[in-house]
Amino acid sequence: MKAEFLLTLFSKQQPRRSHVIYALLKQQTTGSTEYWGLRYHLLDWIGLLPQLYKQDYENMLQDLMSERCLRQSEKGLYILTDKGELVAKRYAEEHYLLQLPLERYTYQTAPFMQLFLLANQVVSEWSYQNRHYYPMQIGLRQQQLIKQWFKRQDRESLLDAWKSDLTGFLESLSDKQADRLAASFVGHTHAGLNFDQLNFPKTWGDFDFYLWQLDKYTELIQYMETHFSKDNPMVQLYAFVGKKPRLSDSVQASFMAAKQGASFQDIAQQRHLKLGTVQEHLLTAAIWLPLSAFPYERYLTDDVKKHLTEHLPDQDIDNWRFKMVRESSDIQEFFNFRLYQIWLTKQETSDE
């Protein structure tokens, strides 16, 4: 990954916290980082680079600062310079940017891609009755899943089904895209071509090819959803990964209880949670759910909104601080403050 890619995640108008962007890319998030991810319109990029090292990230930021592409508006907050904006624009023109970033996260495309590539190799070698080959190197757990999957398949129908279904998907792509994707597969006597052998733009590198692959395999999963039944071999393979729910089980449980009318205290008592944890669960739900799916009106009453409006005259939500509206030690006050920020942000982005 080139450092210039990071410029596409910063803004010339909005100072952004570097640690928030790192946490999103790494998927080491808290309620606070997810909130700021919402404010920065970067939630779609969560978990894109789970192997990113903090020191490498900091070094890239320093390089961008040295090149006067980024500047600090205050400690930890960075903003694009005029030069940085031009470099970011040029990077976007010369490199590949994800077209389906949120879908990539929701479908958990990256782990499925690894399973698919090895499964495709296994089916290819099996069709030639070849048991002596070097399998693609993926994690031991993933290898075990492929073995489980292969043992469950009907050997008489697997090859025809796999070939027919994969051909159907490839035919849904443009000829050039299909040819490139198929050429990247590893199979019998075919090692699979690298990105520099696939006639991609000369400005591309491994990272661009990886992002392109993520989009193609996300499209494959979407194709599977609409064209294949549950007993389809590819669908059974994808079941090892599965679609990621918007909310974790614990957050979902708190949210459903609240939606059914339970108070914070009731939920905390019934679920043996701290009051603050319950409130954090509901804020997380508000961040990830569409605007119409969360009962904002239950908490943001007219009186609450009036109080917040009177004490928060600045139109820039990013400049708001809780101390501007705090009147007591009641943690409900922070919940109302943060929920109000989320509600206004969702309205700005028409998140439906």
CSV table of C-alpha atoms in Angstrom, one decimal:
chain,number,residue,atom,x,y,z
A,1,MET,CA,0.0,0.0,0.0
A,2,LYS,CA,1.3,3.4,-0.9
A,3,ALA,CA,1.1,6.2,1.7
A,4,GLU,CA,-0.8,8.3,-0.8
A,5,PHE,CA,-3.8,5.9,-0.3
A,6,LEU,CA,-4.2,7.3,3.2
A,7,LEU,CA,-4.8,10.8,1.7
A,8,THR,CA,-8.1,9.5,0.3
A,9,LEU,CA,-9.3,9.0,3.9
A,10,PHE,CA,-8.5,12.5,5.0
A,11,SER,CA,-10.4,15.7,4.2
A,12,LYS,CA,-9.4,19.3,3.3
A,13,GLN,CA,-12.4,20.7,5.2
A,14,GLN,CA,-12.7,18.3,8.2
A,15,PRO,CA,-9.8,17.7,10.6
A,16,ARG,CA,-9.7,14.0,11.3
A,17,ARG,CA,-8.1,12.0,14.1
A,18,SER,CA,-5.4,9.7,12.8
A,19,HIS,CA,-5.9,7.1,15.5
A,20,VAL,CA,-9.6,6.8,14.5
A,21,ILE,CA,-8.7,6.1,10.9
A,22,TYR,CA,-6.1,3.5,12.0
A,23,ALA,CA,-8.6,1.8,14.3
A,24,LEU,CA,-11.2,1.6,11.5
A,25,LEU,CA,-8.7,0.1,9.0
A,26,LYS,CA,-7.5,-2.3,11.7
A,27,GLN,CA,-11.0,-3.0,13.0
A,28,GLN,CA,-10.0,-2.2,16.6
A,29,THR,CA,-12.9,0.0,17.2
A,30,THR,CA,-14.7,1.4,20.3
A,31,GLY,CA,-18.0,3.2,20.5
A,32,SER,CA,-16.1,6.5,20.2
A,33,THR,CA,-14.1,5.4,17.1
A,34,GLU,CA,-17.2,4.1,15.4
A,35,TYR,CA,-19.0,7.4,16.1
A,36,TRP,CA,-16.1,9.4,14.5
A,37,GLY,CA,-16.1,6.9,11.6
A,38,LEU,CA,-19.7,7.9,11.1
A,39,ARG,CA,-18.8,11.6,11.2
A,40,TYR,CA,-15.9,11.0,8.7
A,41,HIS,CA,-18.1,8.9,6.4
A,42,LEU,CA,-15.4,6.1,6.7
A,43,LEU,CA,-17.4,3.3,8.4
A,44,ASP,CA,-17.4,1.5,5.0
A,45,TRP,CA,-13.7,1.0,5.3
A,46,ILE,CA,-13.7,-0.8,8.6
A,47,GLY,CA,-11.4,-3.9,8.7
A,48,LEU,CA,-9.9,-3.2,5.3
A,49,LEU,CA,-6.3,-3.6,6.6
A,50,PRO,CA,-6.3,-6.0,9.6
A,51,GLN,CA,-2.6,-6.6,9.3
A,52,LEU,CA,-1.6,-2.9,9.3
A,53,TYR,CA,1.2,-2.2,11.8
A,54,LYS,CA,0.8,1.0,13.9
A,55,GLN,CA,4.4,2.0,13.3
A,56,ASP,CA,4.1,1.6,9.6
A,57,TYR,CA,1.0,3.7,9.6
A,58,GLU,CA,2.7,6.4,11.7
A,59,ASN,CA,5.7,6.4,9.4
A,60,MET,CA,3.4,6.9,6.4
A,61,LEU,CA,1.7,9.9,8.1
A,62,GLN,CA,5.1,11.4,8.9
A,63,ASP,CA,6.1,11.0,5.2
A,64,LEU,CA,2.9,12.7,4.1
A,65,MET,CA,3.6,15.5,6.6
A,66,SER,CA,7.2,15.9,5.3
A,67,GLU,CA,5.9,16.1,1.8
A,68,ARG,CA,3.4,18.8,2.9
A,69,CYS,CA,0.4,16.7,1.9
A,70,LEU,CA,-1.0,16.6,5.4
A,71,ARG,CA,-0.8,19.1,8.3
A,72,GLN,CA,-1.8,19.0,11.9
A,73,SER,CA,-4.6,21.4,12.9
A,74,GLU,CA,-4.0,20.3,16.5
A,75,LYS,CA,-2.4,17.3,18.1
A,76,GLY,CA,-3.7,14.1,16.6
A,77,LEU,CA,-5.9,15.9,14.1
A,78,TYR,CA,-4.9,16.0,10.4
A,79,ILE,CA,-6.2,17.9,7.4
A,80,LEU,CA,-5.3,17.8,3.7
A,81,THR,CA,-3.3,20.6,2.3
A,82,ASP,CA,-3.8,22.0,-1.2
A,83,LYS,CA,-1.0,19.8,-2.4
A,84,GLY,CA,-2.4,16.8,-0.5
A,85,GLU,CA,-5.8,17.3,-2.2
A,86,LEU,CA,-4.2,17.2,-5.6
A,87,VAL,CA,-2.1,14.2,-4.7
A,88,ALA,CA,-5.2,12.4,-3.4
A,89,LYS,CA,-7.1,13.2,-6.6
A,90,ARG,CA,-4.2,12.0,-8.8
A,91,TYR,CA,-4.0,8.8,-6.7
A,92,ALA,CA,-7.7,8.1,-7.2
A,93,GLU,CA,-7.3,8.6,-11.0
A,94,GLU,CA,-4.2,6.3,-11.3
A,95,HIS,CA,-5.1,3.6,-8.8
A,96,TYR,CA,-8.1,1.3,-7.9
A,97,LEU,CA,-10.5,2.4,-5.2
A,98,LEU,CA,-13.1,0.0,-3.8
A,99,GLN,CA,-16.5,0.3,-5.4
A,100,LEU,CA,-18.2,-1.9,-2.8
A,101,PRO,CA,-16.5,-1.1,0.5
A,102,LEU,CA,-19.4,-1.6,2.9
A,103,GLU,CA,-20.6,-4.7,1.1
A,104,ARG,CA,-17.1,-6.1,1.3
A,105,TYR,CA,-17.3,-5.7,5.1
A,106,THR,CA,-20.8,-7.0,5.4
A,107,TYR,CA,-20.3,-10.0,3.2
A,108,GLN,CA,-16.9,-10.7,4.8
A,109,THR,CA,-15.4,-11.0,1.4
A,110,ALA,CA,-11.7,-11.3,2.3
A,111,PRO,CA,-12.0,-14.6,4.2
A,112,PHE,CA,-14.4,-16.0,1.6
A,113,MET,CA,-12.0,-15.2,-1.2
A,114,GLN,CA,-9.3,-17.3,0.4
A,115,LEU,CA,-11.7,-20.2,0.8
A,116,PHE,CA,-12.9,-19.9,-2.8
A,117,LEU,CA,-9.5,-19.8,-4.3
A,118,LEU,CA,-8.4,-23.0,-2.6
A,119,ALA,CA,-11.7,-24.8,-3.2
A,120,ASN,CA,-11.5,-23.9,-6.9
A,121,GLN,CA,-8.0,-25.4,-7.0
A,122,VAL,CA,-9.2,-28.5,-5.2
A,123,VAL,CA,-12.1,-29.0,-7.7
A,124,SER,CA,-9.8,-28.4,-10.6
A,125,GLU,CA,-7.2,-30.9,-9.5
A,126,TRP,CA,-9.9,-33.4,-8.5
A,127,SER,CA,-11.4,-33.2,-12.0
A,128,TYR,CA,-8.1,-34.5,-13.3
A,129,GLN,CA,-7.9,-37.1,-10.6
A,130,ASN,CA,-4.7,-35.5,-9.4
A,131,ARG,CA,-4.0,-35.9,-5.7
A,132,HIS,CA,-0.3,-34.8,-5.8
A,133,TYR,CA,-0.2,-31.1,-6.0
A,134,TYR,CA,0.8,-28.1,-3.9
A,135,PRO,CA,-2.3,-26.4,-2.5
A,136,MET,CA,-2.5,-22.7,-2.1
A,137,GLN,CA,-1.1,-21.6,1.2
A,138,ILE,CA,-3.8,-20.4,3.5
A,139,GLY,CA,-4.4,-20.8,7.2
A,140,LEU,CA,-4.6,-24.2,8.8
A,141,ARG,CA,-8.2,-23.5,9.9
A,142,GLN,CA,-9.2,-22.6,6.4
A,143,GLN,CA,-7.6,-25.7,5.0
A,144,GLN,CA,-9.6,-27.8,7.5
A,145,LEU,CA,-12.8,-26.1,6.4
A,146,ILE,CA,-12.1,-26.9,2.7
A,147,LYS,CA,-11.6,-30.5,3.6
A,148,GLN,CA,-14.9,-30.6,5.5
A,149,TRP,CA,-16.7,-28.9,2.6
A,150,PHE,CA,-15.2,-31.3,0.0
A,151,LYS,CA,-16.2,-34.4,1.9
A,152,ARG,CA,-19.8,-33.2,2.0
A,153,GLN,CA,-20.1,-32.7,-1.7
A,154,ASP,CA,-21.8,-35.1,-4.2
A,155,ARG,CA,-18.8,-36.0,-6.3
A,156,GLU,CA,-20.9,-37.0,-9.3
A,157,SER,CA,-22.5,-33.5,-9.6
A,158,LEU,CA,-19.9,-31.2,-8.1
A,159,LEU,CA,-17.7,-30.7,-11.2
A,160,ASP,CA,-20.6,-29.8,-13.5
A,161,ALA,CA,-22.3,-27.6,-10.9
A,162,TRP,CA,-19.1,-25.8,-10.0
A,163,LYS,CA,-18.2,-25.2,-13.7
A,164,SER,CA,-21.7,-24.1,-14.7
A,165,ASP,CA,-22.2,-21.8,-11.7
A,166,LEU,CA,-18.8,-20.2,-12.1
A,167,THR,CA,-19.3,-19.7,-15.8
A,168,GLY,CA,-22.6,-18.1,-15.2
A,169,PHE,CA,-21.0,-15.6,-12.8
A,170,LEU,CA,-18.1,-14.8,-15.2
A,171,GLU,CA,-20.6,-14.2,-18.0
A,172,SER,CA,-22.3,-11.6,-15.9
A,173,LEU,CA,-19.0,-9.6,-16.0
A,174,SER,CA,-17.5,-7.8,-18.9
A,175,ASP,CA,-15.3,-9.9,-21.1
A,176,LYS,CA,-12.1,-8.2,-19.9
A,177,GLN,CA,-13.0,-8.4,-16.2
A,178,ALA,CA,-14.0,-12.1,-16.5
A,179,ASP,CA,-10.9,-13.0,-18.4
A,180,ARG,CA,-8.7,-11.3,-15.8
A,181,LEU,CA,-10.5,-12.9,-12.9
A,182,ALA,CA,-10.4,-16.4,-14.4
A,183,ALA,CA,-6.7,-16.1,-15.3
A,184,SER,CA,-6.0,-15.4,-11.7
A,185,PHE,CA,-7.4,-18.7,-10.5
A,186,VAL,CA,-5.0,-21.5,-9.6
A,187,GLY,CA,-5.9,-24.8,-11.1
A,188,HIS,CA,-4.5,-28.0,-12.8
A,189,THR,CA,-1.3,-27.0,-14.6
A,190,HIS,CA,-2.2,-23.4,-14.1
A,191,ALA,CA,-0.4,-21.4,-11.5
A,192,GLY,CA,-2.7,-18.3,-11.7
A,193,LEU,CA,-1.4,-15.1,-13.1
A,194,ASN,CA,-0.2,-12.2,-11.0
A,195,PHE,CA,-1.6,-8.7,-11.4
A,196,ASP,CA,1.4,-7.6,-13.5
A,197,GLN,CA,0.6,-10.4,-16.0
A,198,LEU,CA,-3.1,-9.4,-16.4
A,199,ASN,CA,-2.7,-6.2,-18.3
A,200,PHE,CA,-3.9,-3.9,-15.6
A,201,PRO,CA,-2.9,-0.2,-15.6
A,202,LYS,CA,0.9,0.3,-15.2
A,203,THR,CA,0.3,2.5,-12.2
A,204,TRP,CA,-1.3,-0.4,-10.3
A,205,GLY,CA,0.5,-2.5,-7.6
A,206,ASP,CA,-0.4,-5.5,-5.4
A,207,PHE,CA,-2.7,-3.3,-3.2
A,208,ASP,CA,-4.8,-2.2,-6.2
A,209,PHE,CA,-5.1,-5.7,-7.4
A,210,TYR,CA,-6.2,-6.8,-4.0
A,211,LEU,CA,-8.9,-4.2,-3.9
A,212,TRP,CA,-10.0,-5.1,-7.3
A,213,GLN,CA,-10.3,-8.8,-6.2
A,214,LEU,CA,-12.3,-7.8,-3.2
A,215,ASP,CA,-14.9,-6.1,-5.4
A,216,LYS,CA,-15.0,-9.0,-7.8
A,217,TYR,CA,-15.5,-11.6,-5.0
A,218,THR,CA,-18.1,-9.3,-3.4
A,219,GLU,CA,-19.9,-9.4,-6.7
A,220,LEU,CA,-19.6,-13.2,-6.7
A,221,ILE,CA,-21.3,-13.4,-3.3
A,222,GLN,CA,-24.1,-11.1,-4.5
A,223,TYR,CA,-24.5,-13.2,-7.6
A,224,MET,CA,-24.7,-16.3,-5.4
A,225,GLU,CA,-27.4,-14.7,-3.2
A,226,THR,CA,-29.7,-14.2,-6.2
A,227,HIS,CA,-28.9,-17.2,-8.4
A,228,PHE,CA,-28.1,-20.2,-6.2
A,229,SER,CA,-30.0,-22.3,-3.7
A,230,LYS,CA,-28.8,-23.3,-0.2
A,231,ASP,CA,-27.6,-26.7,-1.3
A,232,ASN,CA,-25.3,-25.1,-4.0
A,233,PRO,CA,-21.6,-26.0,-3.4
A,234,MET,CA,-20.5,-22.4,-3.5
A,235,VAL,CA,-23.2,-21.4,-1.1
A,236,GLN,CA,-22.2,-24.2,1.3
A,237,LEU,CA,-18.7,-22.9,1.0
A,238,TYR,CA,-19.7,-19.4,1.8
A,239,ALA,CA,-21.7,-20.6,4.8
A,240,PHE,CA,-18.4,-21.1,6.7
A,241,VAL,CA,-18.0,-17.3,6.6
A,242,GLY,CA,-21.5,-16.0,6.3
A,243,LYS,CA,-22.8,-12.5,6.2
A,244,LYS,CA,-21.9,-10.2,9.1
A,245,PRO,CA,-24.9,-8.9,11.0
A,246,ARG,CA,-25.1,-5.2,11.5
A,247,LEU,CA,-25.1,-5.6,15.2
A,248,SER,CA,-23.4,-8.1,17.5
A,249,ASP,CA,-25.7,-10.5,19.4
A,250,SER,CA,-25.3,-8.6,22.7
A,251,VAL,CA,-26.0,-5.2,21.1
A,252,GLN,CA,-29.0,-6.7,19.2
A,253,ALA,CA,-30.4,-8.1,22.5
A,254,SER,CA,-30.2,-4.7,24.2
A,255,PHE,CA,-31.6,-2.9,21.2
A,256,MET,CA,-34.6,-5.2,20.9
A,257,ALA,CA,-35.3,-4.9,24.6
A,258,ALA,CA,-35.2,-1.1,24.3
A,259,LYS,CA,-37.4,-1.2,21.2
A,260,GLN,CA,-40.0,-3.2,23.1
A,261,GLY,CA,-40.1,-0.5,25.7
A,262,ALA,CA,-37.7,-1.7,28.4
A,263,SER,CA,-35.8,1.1,30.3
A,264,PHE,CA,-32.0,1.2,30.6
A,265,GLN,CA,-32.3,0.0,34.2
A,266,ASP,CA,-34.6,-2.9,33.2
A,267,ILE,CA,-32.2,-4.0,30.5
A,268,ALA,CA,-29.2,-3.7,32.7
A,269,GLN,CA,-30.8,-5.8,35.5
A,270,GLN,CA,-32.2,-8.4,33.1
A,271,ARG,CA,-29.0,-8.9,31.2
A,272,HIS,CA,-26.6,-8.4,34.1
A,273,LEU,CA,-24.9,-5.4,32.5
A,274,LYS,CA,-23.7,-2.0,33.7
A,275,LEU,CA,-26.0,0.9,32.8
A,276,GLY,CA,-23.3,2.5,30.8
A,277,THR,CA,-22.9,-0.7,28.7
A,278,VAL,CA,-26.5,-0.8,27.8
A,279,GLN,CA,-26.3,2.8,26.7
A,280,GLU,CA,-23.2,2.1,24.7
A,281,HIS,CA,-25.1,-0.8,23.0
A,282,LEU,CA,-27.9,1.5,21.9
A,283,LEU,CA,-25.5,4.1,20.6
A,284,THR,CA,-23.8,1.4,18.6
A,285,ALA,CA,-27.1,0.4,17.2
A,286,ALA,CA,-27.9,4.0,16.3
A,287,ILE,CA,-24.6,4.3,14.4
A,288,TRP,CA,-25.0,1.2,12.4
A,289,LEU,CA,-28.8,1.1,11.7
A,290,PRO,CA,-30.6,3.2,9.2
A,291,LEU,CA,-32.2,6.4,10.5
A,292,SER,CA,-35.8,5.0,10.3
A,293,ALA,CA,-34.8,1.8,12.2
A,294,PHE,CA,-33.9,3.5,15.6
A,295,PRO,CA,-36.5,5.0,18.0
A,296,TYR,CA,-34.8,8.4,18.3
A,297,GLU,CA,-38.1,10.1,19.3
A,298,ARG,CA,-38.2,8.0,22.5
A,299,TYR,CA,-35.0,9.5,23.8
A,300,LEU,CA,-34.7,12.8,22.0
A,301,THR,CA,-37.8,14.4,23.2
A,302,ASP,CA,-38.7,18.0,22.3
A,303,ASP,CA,-37.4,19.2,25.7
A,304,VAL,CA,-34.1,17.3,25.2
A,305,LYS,CA,-33.6,18.7,21.7
A,306,LYS,CA,-34.5,22.2,22.8
A,307,HIS,CA,-31.9,22.1,25.6
A,308,LEU,CA,-29.2,20.8,23.3
A,309,THR,CA,-30.0,23.3,20.6
A,310,GLU,CA,-29.8,26.2,23.0
A,311,HIS,CA,-26.4,25.1,24.4
A,312,LEU,CA,-24.9,24.0,21.1
A,313,PRO,CA,-25.1,27.0,18.7
A,314,ASP,CA,-22.1,26.0,16.5
A,315,GLN,CA,-23.4,24.4,13.3
A,316,ASP,CA,-20.3,22.2,13.1
A,317,ILE,CA,-21.1,19.1,15.1
A,318,ASP,CA,-17.4,18.2,15.2
A,319,ASN,CA,-16.8,21.2,17.4
A,320,TRP,CA,-19.3,20.1,20.1
A,321,ARG,CA,-18.0,19.0,23.4
A,322,PHE,CA,-20.1,17.3,26.1
A,323,LYS,CA,-19.0,19.8,28.7
A,324,MET,CA,-21.0,22.4,26.8
A,325,VAL,CA,-24.3,20.7,27.8
A,326,ARG,CA,-23.4,18.8,31.0
A,327,GLU,CA,-25.4,19.8,34.0
A,328,SER,CA,-25.0,16.8,36.4
A,329,SER,CA,-23.3,13.4,36.8
A,330,ASP,CA,-26.3,11.6,35.3
A,331,ILE,CA,-24.9,9.4,32.5
A,332,GLN,CA,-28.2,9.8,30.6
A,333,GLU,CA,-26.9,13.3,29.7
A,334,PHE,CA,-24.0,12.0,27.6
A,335,PHE,CA,-26.3,9.4,26.0
A,336,ASN,CA,-28.7,12.1,24.9
A,337,PHE,CA,-25.8,14.3,23.7
A,338,ARG,CA,-24.2,11.5,21.6
A,339,LEU,CA,-27.5,10.3,20.2
A,340,TYR,CA,-28.4,13.8,19.1
A,341,GLN,CA,-25.1,14.0,17.2
A,342,ILE,CA,-25.8,10.7,15.6
A,343,TRP,CA,-29.3,11.7,14.7
A,344,LEU,CA,-28.2,14.9,13.0
A,345,THR,CA,-25.4,13.1,11.2
A,346,LYS,CA,-27.8,10.5,9.8
A,347,GLN,CA,-30.1,13.3,8.6
A,348,GLU,CA,-27.2,15.0,6.9
A,349,THR,CA,-26.3,11.9,5.0
A,350,SER,CA,-29.9,10.7,4.4
A,351,ASP,CA,-28.8,7.3,5.7
A,352,GLU,CA,-31.7,4.9,4.8
